[in-house]
mmCIF file of C-alpha atoms in Angstrom:
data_model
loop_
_atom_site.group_PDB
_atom_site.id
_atom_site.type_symbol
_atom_site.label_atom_id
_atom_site.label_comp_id
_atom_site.label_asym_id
_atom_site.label_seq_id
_atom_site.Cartn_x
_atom_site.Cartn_y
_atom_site.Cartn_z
ATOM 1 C CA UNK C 182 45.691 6.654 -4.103
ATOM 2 C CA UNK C 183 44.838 6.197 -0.317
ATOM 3 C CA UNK C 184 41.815 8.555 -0.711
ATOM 4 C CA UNK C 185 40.242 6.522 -3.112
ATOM 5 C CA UNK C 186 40.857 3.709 -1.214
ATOM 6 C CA UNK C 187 39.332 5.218 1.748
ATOM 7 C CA UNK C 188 36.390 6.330 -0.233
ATOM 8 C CA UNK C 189 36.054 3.086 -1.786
ATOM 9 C CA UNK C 190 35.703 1.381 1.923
ATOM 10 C CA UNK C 191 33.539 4.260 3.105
ATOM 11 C CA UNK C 192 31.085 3.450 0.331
ATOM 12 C CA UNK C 193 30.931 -0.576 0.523
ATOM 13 C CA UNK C 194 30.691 0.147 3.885
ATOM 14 C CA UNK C 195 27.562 2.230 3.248
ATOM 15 C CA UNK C 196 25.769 -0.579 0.732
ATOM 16 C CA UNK C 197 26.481 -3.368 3.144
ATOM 17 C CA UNK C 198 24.530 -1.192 5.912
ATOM 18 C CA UNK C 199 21.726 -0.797 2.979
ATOM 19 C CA UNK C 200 21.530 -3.985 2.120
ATOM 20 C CA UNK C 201 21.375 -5.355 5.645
ATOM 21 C CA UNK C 202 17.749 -3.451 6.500
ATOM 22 C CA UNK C 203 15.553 -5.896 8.144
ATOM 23 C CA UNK C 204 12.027 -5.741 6.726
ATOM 24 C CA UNK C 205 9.085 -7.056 8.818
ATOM 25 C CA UNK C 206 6.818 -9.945 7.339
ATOM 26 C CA UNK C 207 4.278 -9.363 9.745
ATOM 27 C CA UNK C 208 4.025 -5.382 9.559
ATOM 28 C CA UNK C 209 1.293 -4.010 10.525
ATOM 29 C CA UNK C 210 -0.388 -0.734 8.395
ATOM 30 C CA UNK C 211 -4.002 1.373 8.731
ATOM 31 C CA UNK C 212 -4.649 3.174 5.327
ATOM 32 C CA UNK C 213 -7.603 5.781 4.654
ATOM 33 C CA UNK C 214 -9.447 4.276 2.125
ATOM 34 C CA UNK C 215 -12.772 5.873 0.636
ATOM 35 C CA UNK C 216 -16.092 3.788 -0.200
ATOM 36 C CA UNK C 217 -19.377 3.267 1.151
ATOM 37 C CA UNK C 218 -21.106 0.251 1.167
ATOM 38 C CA UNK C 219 -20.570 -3.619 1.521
ATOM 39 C CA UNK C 220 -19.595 -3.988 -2.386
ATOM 40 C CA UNK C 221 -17.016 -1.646 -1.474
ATOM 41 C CA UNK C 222 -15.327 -3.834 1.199
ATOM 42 C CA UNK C 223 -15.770 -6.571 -1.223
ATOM 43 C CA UNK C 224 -14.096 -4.752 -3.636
ATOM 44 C CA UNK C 225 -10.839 -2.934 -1.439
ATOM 45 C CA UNK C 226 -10.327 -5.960 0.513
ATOM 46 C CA UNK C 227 -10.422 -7.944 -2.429
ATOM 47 C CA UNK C 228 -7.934 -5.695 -4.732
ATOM 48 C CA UNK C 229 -5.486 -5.580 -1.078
ATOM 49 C CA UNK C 230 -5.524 -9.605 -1.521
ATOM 50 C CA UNK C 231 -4.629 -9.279 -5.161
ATOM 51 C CA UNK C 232 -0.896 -7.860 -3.900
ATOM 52 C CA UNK C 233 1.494 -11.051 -3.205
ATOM 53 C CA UNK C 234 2.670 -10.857 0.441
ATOM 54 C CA UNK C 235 -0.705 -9.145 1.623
ATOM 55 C CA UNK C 236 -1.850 -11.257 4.966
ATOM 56 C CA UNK C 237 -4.702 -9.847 5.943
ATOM 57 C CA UNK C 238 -6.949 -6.666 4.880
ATOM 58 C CA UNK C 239 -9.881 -5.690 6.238
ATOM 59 C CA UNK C 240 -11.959 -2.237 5.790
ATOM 60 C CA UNK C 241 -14.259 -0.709 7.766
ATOM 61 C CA UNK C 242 -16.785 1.386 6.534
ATOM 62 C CA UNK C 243 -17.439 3.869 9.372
ATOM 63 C CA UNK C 244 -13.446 4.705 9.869
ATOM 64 C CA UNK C 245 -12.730 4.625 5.796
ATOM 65 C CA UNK C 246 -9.792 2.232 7.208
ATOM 66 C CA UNK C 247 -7.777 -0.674 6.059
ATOM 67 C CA UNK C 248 -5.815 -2.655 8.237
ATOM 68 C CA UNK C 249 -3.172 -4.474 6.783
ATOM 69 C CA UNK C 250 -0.897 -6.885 7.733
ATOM 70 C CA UNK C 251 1.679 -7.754 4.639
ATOM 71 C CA UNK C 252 5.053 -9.350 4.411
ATOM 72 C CA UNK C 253 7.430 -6.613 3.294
ATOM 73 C CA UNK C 254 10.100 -9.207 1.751
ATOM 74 C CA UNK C 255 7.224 -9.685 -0.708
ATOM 75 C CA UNK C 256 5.431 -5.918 -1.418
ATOM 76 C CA UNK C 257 5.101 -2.727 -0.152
ATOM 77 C CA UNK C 258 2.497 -0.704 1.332
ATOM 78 C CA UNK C 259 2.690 1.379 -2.600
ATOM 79 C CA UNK C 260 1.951 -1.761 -3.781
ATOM 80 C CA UNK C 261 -1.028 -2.167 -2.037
ATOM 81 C CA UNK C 262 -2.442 1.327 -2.291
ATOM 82 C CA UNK C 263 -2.051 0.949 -5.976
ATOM 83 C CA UNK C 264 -4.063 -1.677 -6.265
ATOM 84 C CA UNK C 265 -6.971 -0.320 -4.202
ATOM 85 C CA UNK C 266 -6.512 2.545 -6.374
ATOM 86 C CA UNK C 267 -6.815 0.579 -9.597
ATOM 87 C CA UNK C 268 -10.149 -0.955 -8.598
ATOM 88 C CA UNK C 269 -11.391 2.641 -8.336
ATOM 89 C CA UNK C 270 -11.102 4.137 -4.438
ATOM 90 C CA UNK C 271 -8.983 6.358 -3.557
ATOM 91 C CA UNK C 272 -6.647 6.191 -0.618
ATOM 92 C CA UNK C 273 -4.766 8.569 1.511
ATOM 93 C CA UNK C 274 -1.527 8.862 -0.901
ATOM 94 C CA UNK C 275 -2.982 7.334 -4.351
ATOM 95 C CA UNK C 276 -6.116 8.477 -5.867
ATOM 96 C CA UNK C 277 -8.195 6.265 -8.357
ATOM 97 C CA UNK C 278 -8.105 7.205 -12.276
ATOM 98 C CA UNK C 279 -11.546 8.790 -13.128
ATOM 99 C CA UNK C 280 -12.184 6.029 -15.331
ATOM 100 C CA UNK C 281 -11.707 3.459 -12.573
ATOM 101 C CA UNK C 282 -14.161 5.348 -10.391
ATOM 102 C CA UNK C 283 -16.551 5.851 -12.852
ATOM 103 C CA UNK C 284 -16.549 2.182 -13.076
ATOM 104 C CA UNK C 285 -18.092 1.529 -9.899
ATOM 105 C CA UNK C 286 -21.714 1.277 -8.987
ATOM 106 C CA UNK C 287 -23.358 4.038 -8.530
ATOM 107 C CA UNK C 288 -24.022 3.022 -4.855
ATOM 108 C CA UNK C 289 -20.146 2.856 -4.797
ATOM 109 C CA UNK C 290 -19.258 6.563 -5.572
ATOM 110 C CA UNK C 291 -18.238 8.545 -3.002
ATOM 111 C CA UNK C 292 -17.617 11.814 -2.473
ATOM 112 C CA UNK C 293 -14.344 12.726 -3.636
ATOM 113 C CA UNK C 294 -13.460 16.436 -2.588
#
């Protein structure tokens, strides 16, 4: 009976720990983000605004960056490669469905080896 006890304790102790992680509204995030042209910034920073709790996103085009500042109470860094994704550019952990891509202009494809 005291074991369970003590194994009870051990793991509320270990969900109250969980459960008190801080997350950052103001953290700061560079994704790889491929495109070429000034539609494409349009488009990435655009789809990055469409995440609640994204700040501020802005691409380059030489670097194939996007800095991001988002409020992690409200999404995830996922959240907002997913959506980048969806609108047909790949990033450094999600790719773009084929039928995204081949949605863009044709100015807008980039090379995606």
């Amino acid at each position: 009976m005291k074991n369970l006890i003590v194994v009870m304790l051990i793991m509320l102790a270990g969900f109250t720990v969980q459960a008190q992680e801080k997350k950052n509204k103001n953290a700061k995030y560079d994704v790889e983000v491929k495109g070429n042209c000034g539609q494409c910034k349009a488009r990435i920073e655009k789809a990055a605004y469409s995440v609640k709790g994204v700040k501020q996103a802005t691409w380059n085009e030489e670097s194939q960056d996007l800095q991001l500042i988002v409020d992690e109470t409200k999404c995830s860094v996922a959240d907002v490669r997913a959506a980048v994704a969806k609108a047909g550019h790949d990033t450094d952990e999600v790719k773009a469905e084929d039928t995204d891509y081949n949605s863009l202009h044709s100015c807008c494809k980039y090379d995606r080896s």
